[in-house]
Tab-separated table of C-alpha atoms in Angstrom:
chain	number	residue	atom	x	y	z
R	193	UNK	CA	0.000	0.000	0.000
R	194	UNK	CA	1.707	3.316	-0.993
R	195	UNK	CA	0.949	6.648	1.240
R	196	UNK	CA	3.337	8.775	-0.402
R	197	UNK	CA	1.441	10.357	-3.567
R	198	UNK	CA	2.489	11.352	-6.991
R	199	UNK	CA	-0.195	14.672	-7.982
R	200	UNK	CA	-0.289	16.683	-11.228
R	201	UNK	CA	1.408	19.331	-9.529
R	202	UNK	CA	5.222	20.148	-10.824
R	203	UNK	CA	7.532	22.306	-12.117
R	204	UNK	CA	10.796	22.506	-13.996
R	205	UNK	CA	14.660	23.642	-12.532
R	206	UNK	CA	15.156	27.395	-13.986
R	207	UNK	CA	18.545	27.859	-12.261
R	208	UNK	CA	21.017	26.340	-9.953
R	209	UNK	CA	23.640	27.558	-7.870
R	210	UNK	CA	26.234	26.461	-5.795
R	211	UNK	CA	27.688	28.686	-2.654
R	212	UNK	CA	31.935	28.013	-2.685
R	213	UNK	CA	32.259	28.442	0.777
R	214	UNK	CA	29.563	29.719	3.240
R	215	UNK	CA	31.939	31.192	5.851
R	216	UNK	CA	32.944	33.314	3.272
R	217	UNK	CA	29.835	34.309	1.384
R	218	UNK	CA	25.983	33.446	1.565
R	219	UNK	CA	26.308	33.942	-2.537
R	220	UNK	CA	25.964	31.047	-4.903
R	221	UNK	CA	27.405	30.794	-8.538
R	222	UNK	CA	25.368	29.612	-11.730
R	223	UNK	CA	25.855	26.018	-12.909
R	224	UNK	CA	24.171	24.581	-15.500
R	225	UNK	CA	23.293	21.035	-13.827
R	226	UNK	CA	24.782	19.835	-10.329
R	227	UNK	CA	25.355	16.243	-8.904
R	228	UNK	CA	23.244	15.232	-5.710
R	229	UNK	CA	24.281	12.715	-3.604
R	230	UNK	CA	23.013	11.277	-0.287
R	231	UNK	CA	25.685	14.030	1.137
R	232	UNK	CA	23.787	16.974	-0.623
R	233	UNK	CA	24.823	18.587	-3.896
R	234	UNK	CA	28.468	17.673	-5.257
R	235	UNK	CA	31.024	20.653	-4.503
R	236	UNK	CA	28.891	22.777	-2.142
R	237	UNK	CA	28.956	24.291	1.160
R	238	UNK	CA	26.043	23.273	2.818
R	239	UNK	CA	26.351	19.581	1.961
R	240	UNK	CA	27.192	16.989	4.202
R	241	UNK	CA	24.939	13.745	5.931
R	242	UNK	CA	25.496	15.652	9.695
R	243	UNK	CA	25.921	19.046	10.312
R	244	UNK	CA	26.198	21.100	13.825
R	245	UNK	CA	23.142	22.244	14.678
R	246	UNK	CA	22.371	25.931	14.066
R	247	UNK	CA	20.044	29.105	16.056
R	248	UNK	CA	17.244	27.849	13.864
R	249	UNK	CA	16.618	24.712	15.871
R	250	UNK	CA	17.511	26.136	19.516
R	251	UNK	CA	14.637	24.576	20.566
R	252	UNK	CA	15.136	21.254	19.559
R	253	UNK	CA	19.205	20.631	20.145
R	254	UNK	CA	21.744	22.863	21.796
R	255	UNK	CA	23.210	24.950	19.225
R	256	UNK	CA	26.294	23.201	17.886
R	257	UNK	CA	24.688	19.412	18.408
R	258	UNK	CA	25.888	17.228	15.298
R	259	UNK	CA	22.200	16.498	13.444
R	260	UNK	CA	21.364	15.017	10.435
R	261	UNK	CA	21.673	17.943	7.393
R	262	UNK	CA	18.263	18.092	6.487
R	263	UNK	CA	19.388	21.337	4.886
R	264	UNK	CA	21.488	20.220	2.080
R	265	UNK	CA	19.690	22.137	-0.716
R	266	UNK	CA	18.017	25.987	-0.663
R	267	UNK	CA	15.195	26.116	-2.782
R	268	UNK	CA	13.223	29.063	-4.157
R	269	UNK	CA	10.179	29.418	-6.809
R	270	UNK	CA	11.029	32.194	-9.410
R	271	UNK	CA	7.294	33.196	-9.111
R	272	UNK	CA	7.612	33.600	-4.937
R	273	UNK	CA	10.818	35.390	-5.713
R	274	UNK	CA	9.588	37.755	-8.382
R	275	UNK	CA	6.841	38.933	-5.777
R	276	UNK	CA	9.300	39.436	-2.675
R	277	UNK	CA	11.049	41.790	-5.399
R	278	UNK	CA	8.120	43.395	-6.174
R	279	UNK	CA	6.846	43.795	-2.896
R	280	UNK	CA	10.266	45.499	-2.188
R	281	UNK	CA	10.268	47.785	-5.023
R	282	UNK	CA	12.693	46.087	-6.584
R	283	UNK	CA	12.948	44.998	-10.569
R	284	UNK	CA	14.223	41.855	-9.131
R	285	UNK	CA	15.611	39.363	-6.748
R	286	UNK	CA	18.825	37.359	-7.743
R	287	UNK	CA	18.908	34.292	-6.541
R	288	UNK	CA	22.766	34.227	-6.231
R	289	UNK	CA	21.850	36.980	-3.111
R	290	UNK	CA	19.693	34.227	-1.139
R	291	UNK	CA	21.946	31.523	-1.379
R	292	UNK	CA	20.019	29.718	-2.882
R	293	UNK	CA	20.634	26.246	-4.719
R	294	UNK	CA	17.460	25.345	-7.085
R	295	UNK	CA	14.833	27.764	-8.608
R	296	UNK	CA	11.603	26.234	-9.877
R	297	UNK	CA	8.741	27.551	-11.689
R	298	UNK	CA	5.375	26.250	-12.341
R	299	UNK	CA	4.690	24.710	-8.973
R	300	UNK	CA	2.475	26.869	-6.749
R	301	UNK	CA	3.089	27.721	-3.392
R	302	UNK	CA	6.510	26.274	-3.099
R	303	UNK	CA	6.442	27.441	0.334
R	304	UNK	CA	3.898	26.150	1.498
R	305	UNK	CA	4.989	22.801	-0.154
R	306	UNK	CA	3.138	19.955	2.602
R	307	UNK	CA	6.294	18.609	4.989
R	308	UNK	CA	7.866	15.204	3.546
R	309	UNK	CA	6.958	15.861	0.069
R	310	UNK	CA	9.363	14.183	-2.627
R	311	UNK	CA	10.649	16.540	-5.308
R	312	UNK	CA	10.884	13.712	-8.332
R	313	UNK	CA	12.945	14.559	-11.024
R	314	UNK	CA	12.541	13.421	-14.708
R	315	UNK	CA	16.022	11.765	-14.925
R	316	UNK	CA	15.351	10.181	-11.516
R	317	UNK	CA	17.115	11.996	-8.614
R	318	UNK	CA	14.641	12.753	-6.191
R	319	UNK	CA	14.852	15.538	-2.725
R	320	UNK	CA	12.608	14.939	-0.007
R	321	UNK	CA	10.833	18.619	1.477
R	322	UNK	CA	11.952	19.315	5.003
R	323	UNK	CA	10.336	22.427	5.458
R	324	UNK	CA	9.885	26.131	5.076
R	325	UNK	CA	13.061	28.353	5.142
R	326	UNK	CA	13.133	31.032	7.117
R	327	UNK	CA	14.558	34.618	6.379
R	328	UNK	CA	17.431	35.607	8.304
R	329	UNK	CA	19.938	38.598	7.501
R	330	UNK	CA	22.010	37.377	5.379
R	331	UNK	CA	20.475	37.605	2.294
R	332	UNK	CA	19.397	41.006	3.436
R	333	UNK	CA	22.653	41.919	3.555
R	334	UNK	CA	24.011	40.993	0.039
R	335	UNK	CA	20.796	42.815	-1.037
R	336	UNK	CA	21.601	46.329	0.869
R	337	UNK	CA	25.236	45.665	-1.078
R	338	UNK	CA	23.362	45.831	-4.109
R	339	UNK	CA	20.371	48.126	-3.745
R	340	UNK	CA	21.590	50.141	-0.598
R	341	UNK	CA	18.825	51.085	1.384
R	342	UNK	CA	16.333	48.043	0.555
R	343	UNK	CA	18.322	45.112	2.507
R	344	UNK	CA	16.968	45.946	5.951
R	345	UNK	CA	12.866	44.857	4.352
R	346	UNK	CA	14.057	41.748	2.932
R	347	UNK	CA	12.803	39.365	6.033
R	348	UNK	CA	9.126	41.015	6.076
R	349	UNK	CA	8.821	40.467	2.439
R	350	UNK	CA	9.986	36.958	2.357
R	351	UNK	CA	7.976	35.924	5.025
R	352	UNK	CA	6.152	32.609	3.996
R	353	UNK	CA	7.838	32.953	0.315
R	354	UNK	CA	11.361	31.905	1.510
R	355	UNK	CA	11.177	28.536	0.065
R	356	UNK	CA	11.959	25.243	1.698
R	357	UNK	CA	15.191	23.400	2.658
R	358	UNK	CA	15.420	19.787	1.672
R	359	UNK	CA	17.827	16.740	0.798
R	360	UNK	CA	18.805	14.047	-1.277
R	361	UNK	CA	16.281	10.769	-0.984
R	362	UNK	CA	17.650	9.345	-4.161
R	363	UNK	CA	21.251	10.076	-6.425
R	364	UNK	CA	21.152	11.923	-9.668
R	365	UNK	CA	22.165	14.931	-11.753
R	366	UNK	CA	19.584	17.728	-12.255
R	367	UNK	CA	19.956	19.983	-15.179
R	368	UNK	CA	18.255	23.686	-15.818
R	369	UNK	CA	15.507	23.048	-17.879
R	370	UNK	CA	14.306	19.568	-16.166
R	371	UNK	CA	11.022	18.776	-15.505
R	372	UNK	CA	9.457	17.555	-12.042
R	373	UNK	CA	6.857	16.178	-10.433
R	374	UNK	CA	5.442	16.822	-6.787
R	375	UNK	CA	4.353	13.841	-4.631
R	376	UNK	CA	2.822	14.066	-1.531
R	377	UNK	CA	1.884	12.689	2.151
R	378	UNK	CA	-1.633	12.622	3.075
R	379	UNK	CA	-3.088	15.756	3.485
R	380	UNK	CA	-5.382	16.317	6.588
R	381	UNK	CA	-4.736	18.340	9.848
R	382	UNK	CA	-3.405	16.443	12.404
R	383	UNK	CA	-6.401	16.336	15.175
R	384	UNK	CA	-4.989	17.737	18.202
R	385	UNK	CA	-3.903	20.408	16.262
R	386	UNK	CA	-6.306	21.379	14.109
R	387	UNK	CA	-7.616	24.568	14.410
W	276	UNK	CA	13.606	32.576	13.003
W	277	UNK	CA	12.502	29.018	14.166
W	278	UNK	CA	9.852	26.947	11.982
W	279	UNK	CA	10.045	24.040	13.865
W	280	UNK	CA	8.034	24.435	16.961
W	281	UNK	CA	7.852	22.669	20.261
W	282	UNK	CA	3.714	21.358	20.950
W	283	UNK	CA	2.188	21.108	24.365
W	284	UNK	CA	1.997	17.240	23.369
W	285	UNK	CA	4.362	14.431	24.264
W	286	UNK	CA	4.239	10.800	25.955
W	287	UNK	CA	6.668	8.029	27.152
W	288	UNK	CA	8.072	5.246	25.710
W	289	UNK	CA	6.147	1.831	26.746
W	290	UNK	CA	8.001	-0.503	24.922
W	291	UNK	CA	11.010	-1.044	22.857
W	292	UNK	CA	12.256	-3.987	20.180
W	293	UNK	CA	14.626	-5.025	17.532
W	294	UNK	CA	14.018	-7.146	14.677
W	295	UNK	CA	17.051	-9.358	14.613
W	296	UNK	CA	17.254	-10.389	10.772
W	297	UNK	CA	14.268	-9.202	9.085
W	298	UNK	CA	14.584	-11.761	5.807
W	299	UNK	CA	13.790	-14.366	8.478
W	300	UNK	CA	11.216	-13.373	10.608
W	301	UNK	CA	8.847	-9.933	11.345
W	302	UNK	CA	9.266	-9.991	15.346
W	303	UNK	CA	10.794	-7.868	17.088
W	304	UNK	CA	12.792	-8.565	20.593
W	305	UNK	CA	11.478	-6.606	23.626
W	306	UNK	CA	15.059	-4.888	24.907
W	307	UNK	CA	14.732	-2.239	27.617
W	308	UNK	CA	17.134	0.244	25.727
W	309	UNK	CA	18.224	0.744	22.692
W	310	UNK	CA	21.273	2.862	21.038
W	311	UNK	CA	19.860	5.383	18.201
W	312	UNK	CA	22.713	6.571	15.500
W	313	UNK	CA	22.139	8.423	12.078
W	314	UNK	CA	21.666	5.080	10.333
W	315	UNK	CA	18.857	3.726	12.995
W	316	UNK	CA	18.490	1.367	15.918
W	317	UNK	CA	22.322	-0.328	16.838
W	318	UNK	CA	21.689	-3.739	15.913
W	319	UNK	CA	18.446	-4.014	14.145
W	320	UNK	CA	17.736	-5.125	10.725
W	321	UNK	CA	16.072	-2.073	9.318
W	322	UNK	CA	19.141	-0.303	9.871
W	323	UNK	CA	21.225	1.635	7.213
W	324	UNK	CA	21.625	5.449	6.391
W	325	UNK	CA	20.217	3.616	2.522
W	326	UNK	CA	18.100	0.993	1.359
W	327	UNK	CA	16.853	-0.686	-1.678
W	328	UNK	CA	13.620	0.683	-2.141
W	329	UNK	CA	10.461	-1.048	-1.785
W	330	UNK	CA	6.866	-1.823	-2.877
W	331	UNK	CA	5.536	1.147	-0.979
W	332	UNK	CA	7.455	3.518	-3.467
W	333	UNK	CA	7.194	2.555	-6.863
W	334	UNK	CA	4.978	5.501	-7.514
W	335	UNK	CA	8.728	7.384	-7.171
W	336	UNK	CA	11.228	4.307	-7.934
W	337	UNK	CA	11.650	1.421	-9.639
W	338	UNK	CA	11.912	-1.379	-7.105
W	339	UNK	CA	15.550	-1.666	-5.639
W	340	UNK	CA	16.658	1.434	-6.096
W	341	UNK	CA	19.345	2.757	-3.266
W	342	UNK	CA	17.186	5.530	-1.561
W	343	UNK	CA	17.778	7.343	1.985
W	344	UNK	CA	16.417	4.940	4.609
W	345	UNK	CA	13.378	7.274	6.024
W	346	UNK	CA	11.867	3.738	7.621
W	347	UNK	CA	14.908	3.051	10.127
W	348	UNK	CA	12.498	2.926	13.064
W	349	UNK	CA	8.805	1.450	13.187
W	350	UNK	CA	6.290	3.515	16.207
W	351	UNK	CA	3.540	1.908	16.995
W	352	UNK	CA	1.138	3.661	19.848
W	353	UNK	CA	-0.149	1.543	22.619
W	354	UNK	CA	-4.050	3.442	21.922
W	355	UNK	CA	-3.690	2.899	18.836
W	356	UNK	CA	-2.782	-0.181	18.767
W	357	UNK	CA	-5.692	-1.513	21.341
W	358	UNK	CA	-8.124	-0.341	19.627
W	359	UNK	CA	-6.931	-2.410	16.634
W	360	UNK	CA	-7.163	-5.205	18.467
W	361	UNK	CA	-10.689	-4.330	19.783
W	362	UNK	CA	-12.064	-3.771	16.443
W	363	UNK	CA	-10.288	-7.564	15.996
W	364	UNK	CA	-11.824	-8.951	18.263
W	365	UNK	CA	-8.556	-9.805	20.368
W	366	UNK	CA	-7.457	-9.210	24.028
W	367	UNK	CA	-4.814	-7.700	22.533
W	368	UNK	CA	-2.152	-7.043	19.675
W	369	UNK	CA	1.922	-7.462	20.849
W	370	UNK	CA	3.827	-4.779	19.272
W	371	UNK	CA	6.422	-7.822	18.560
W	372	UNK	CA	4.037	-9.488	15.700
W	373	UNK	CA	4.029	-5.867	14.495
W	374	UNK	CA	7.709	-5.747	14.133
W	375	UNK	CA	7.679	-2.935	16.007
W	376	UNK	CA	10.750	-0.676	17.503
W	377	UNK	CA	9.084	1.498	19.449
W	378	UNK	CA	5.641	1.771	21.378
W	379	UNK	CA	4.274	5.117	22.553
W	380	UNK	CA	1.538	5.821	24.801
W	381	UNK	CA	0.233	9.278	25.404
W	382	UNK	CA	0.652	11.525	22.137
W	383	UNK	CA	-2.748	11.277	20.350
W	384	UNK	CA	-3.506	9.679	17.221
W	385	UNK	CA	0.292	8.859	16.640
W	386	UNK	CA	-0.663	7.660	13.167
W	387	UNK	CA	-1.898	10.912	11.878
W	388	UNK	CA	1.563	12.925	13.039
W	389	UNK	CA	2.695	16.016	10.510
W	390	UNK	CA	4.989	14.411	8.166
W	391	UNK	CA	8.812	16.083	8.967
W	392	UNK	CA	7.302	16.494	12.788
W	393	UNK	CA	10.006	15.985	15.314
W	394	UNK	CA	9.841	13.248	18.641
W	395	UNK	CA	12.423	15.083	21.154
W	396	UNK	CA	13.069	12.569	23.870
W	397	UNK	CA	14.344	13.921	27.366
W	398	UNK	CA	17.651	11.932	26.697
W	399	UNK	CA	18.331	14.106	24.239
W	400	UNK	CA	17.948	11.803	21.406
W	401	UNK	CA	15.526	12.801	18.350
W	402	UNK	CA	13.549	10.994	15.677
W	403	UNK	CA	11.983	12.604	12.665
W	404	UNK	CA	8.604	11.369	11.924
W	405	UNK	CA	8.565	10.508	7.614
W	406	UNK	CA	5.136	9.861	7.525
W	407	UNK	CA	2.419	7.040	8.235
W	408	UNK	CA	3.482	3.178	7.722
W	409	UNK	CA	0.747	1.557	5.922
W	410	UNK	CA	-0.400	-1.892	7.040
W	411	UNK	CA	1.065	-4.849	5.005
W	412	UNK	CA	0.871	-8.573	4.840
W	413	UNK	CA	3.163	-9.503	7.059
W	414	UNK	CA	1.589	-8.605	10.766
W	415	UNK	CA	-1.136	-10.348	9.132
W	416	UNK	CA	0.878	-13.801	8.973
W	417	UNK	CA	2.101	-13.468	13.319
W	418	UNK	CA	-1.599	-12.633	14.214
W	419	UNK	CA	-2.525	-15.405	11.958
W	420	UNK	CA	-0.499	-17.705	13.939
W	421	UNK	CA	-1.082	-16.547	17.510
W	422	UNK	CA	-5.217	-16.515	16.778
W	423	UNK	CA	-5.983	-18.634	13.212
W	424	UNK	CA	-9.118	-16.928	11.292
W	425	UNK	CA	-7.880	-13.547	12.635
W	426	UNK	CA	-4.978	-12.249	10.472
W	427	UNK	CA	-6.749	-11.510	7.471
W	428	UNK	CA	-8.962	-8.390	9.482
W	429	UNK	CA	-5.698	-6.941	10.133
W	430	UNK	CA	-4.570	-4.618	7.252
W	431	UNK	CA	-8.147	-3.219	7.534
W	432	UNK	CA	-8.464	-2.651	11.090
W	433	UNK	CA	-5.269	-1.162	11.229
W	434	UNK	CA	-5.623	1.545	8.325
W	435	UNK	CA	-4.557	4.831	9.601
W	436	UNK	CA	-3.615	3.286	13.106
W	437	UNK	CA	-0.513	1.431	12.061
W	438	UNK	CA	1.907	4.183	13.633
W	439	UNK	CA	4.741	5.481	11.624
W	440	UNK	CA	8.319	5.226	10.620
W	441	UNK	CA	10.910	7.303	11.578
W	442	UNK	CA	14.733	8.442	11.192
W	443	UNK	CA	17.252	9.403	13.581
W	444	UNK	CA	18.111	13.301	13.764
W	445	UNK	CA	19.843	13.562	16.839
W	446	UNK	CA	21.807	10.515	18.214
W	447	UNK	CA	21.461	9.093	21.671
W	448	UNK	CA	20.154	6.323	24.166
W	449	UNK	CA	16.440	5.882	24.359
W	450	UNK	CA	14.970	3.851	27.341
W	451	UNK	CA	11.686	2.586	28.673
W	452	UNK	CA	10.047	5.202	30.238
W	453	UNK	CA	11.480	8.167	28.971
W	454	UNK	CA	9.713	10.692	28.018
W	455	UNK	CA	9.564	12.798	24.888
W	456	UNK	CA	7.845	16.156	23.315
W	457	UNK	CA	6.507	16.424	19.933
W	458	UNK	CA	7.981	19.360	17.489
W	459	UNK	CA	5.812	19.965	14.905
W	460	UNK	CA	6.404	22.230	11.638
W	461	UNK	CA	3.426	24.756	10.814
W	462	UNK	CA	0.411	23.561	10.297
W	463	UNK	CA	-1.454	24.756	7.601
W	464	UNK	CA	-3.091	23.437	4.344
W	465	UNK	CA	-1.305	24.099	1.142
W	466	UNK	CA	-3.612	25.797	-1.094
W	467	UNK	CA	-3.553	23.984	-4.323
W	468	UNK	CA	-4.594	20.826	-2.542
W	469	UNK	CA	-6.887	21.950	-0.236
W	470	UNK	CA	-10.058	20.610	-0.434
């Protein structure tokens, strides 16, 4: 019996990026197609199985706790993006300044993708959805370096349009211009919680 | 900015087992402990940071692909679980001809968890919650040999109360008795499947 779902929802890559060294800088370069493996995407920062837990997850682990890296790939929708730019006044948002690994277009909401989902990719390689991203300053502040003044309204904007952090379920190579498909865990609010 | 947030809602564990070697039998071993790393339960069959994928996701892969090992830990809850047997007709159902790890008692409807949600035990040690295990065969074939005529009711008694698998975030020792706090990430529908 299968629970995890394949809908008619997708999207395709339109741009990938790879940060050289975080310490350094929050920016990512273009590639034209990157390697994922188990460890995250070949040749970049962020990858790794473990990592040392960071202030986003204070209240889970003592900051510096090794945890599994369940944030091996940043991605953002170019249609979230676009409006964060717009809603800053901006003509637009590179995605080089969030850091960000993967832009799709065509799926809605990215988001507010549903926890666990499966990013499947036409030539097989597959990420599973950990969860929404938050905004923190650093993208703000390789925005203000760009359009001084504008860095500091970055976080409001992005609010729920951040995108989602996720990893590598299955091996590949993912190319700009590849399609894929959205699968999904049952969707129903969990009872105790439900509003 | 934390997504990940800590609930009100928690319970203890009530029972803990290992499956020895899974290709030979189902059951699982009552132990009073058990050692958690990154690739799952010390010692137990369903163990590995990958496995060959399986019936369950051939809506994603083709059978025996290597995929991330999100099923490293079976959690059954002790509710749950009795009123399976109930509906059965039975005194009761051992978590053992479930094959599984774990037992919970005291987080509500266990099986219907957010997907990506968080168990936080007081050790220290964390499990993240894929998503909801769906009943197969096998349980079906103990029950049927511990009460004949009665395995066959199982798959649809236990629909949507046959717990969930998990995967080790945080390392660490989990015992009988301990208790543990469930982190959930928001809860919200996502629009384009919202009924």
């Amino acid at each position: 019996m299968a629970i995890l779902t394949p809908t008619d929802l997708g999207g395709r890559v339109a741009w990938l990026g790879l940060v050289a060294d975080r310490e350094e800088s929050l920016r990512s370069a273009t590639v034209q197609a990157v390697a994922l493996t188990f460890a995250g995407i070949e040749g970049e920062s962020h990858s790794g199985l473990v990592r040392l837990s960071c202030n986003r997850v204070t209240g889970q682990y003592p900051k510096g706790t090794p945890i599994r890296n369940v944030r091996q790939v940043s991605i953002v929708s170019a249609e979230e993006t676009a409006a964060v730019a717009e809603a800053m006044g901006l003509p637009a948002l590179r995605p080089e300044w969030l850091g960000a690994n993967l832009v799709v277009e065509g799926l809605p909401d990215l988001t507010l993708v549903p926890p666990s989902s499966r990013l499947v990719f036409a030539g097989g390689a597959a990420l599973v959805v950990d969860m929404e991203n938050a905004p923190c300053q650093f993208p703000a502040r390789e925005i203000e370096r760009e359009h001084p003044g504008k860095g500091a309204a970055f976080r409001g904007a992005a609010k729920h349009r951040r995108g989602v952090t996720a990893w590598v379920e299955r091996e590949g190579r993912i190319a700009v211009g590849e399609a894929f498909r959205l699968h999904v865990p049952p969707q129903r609010p969990y009872p105790p919680l439900a509003p």
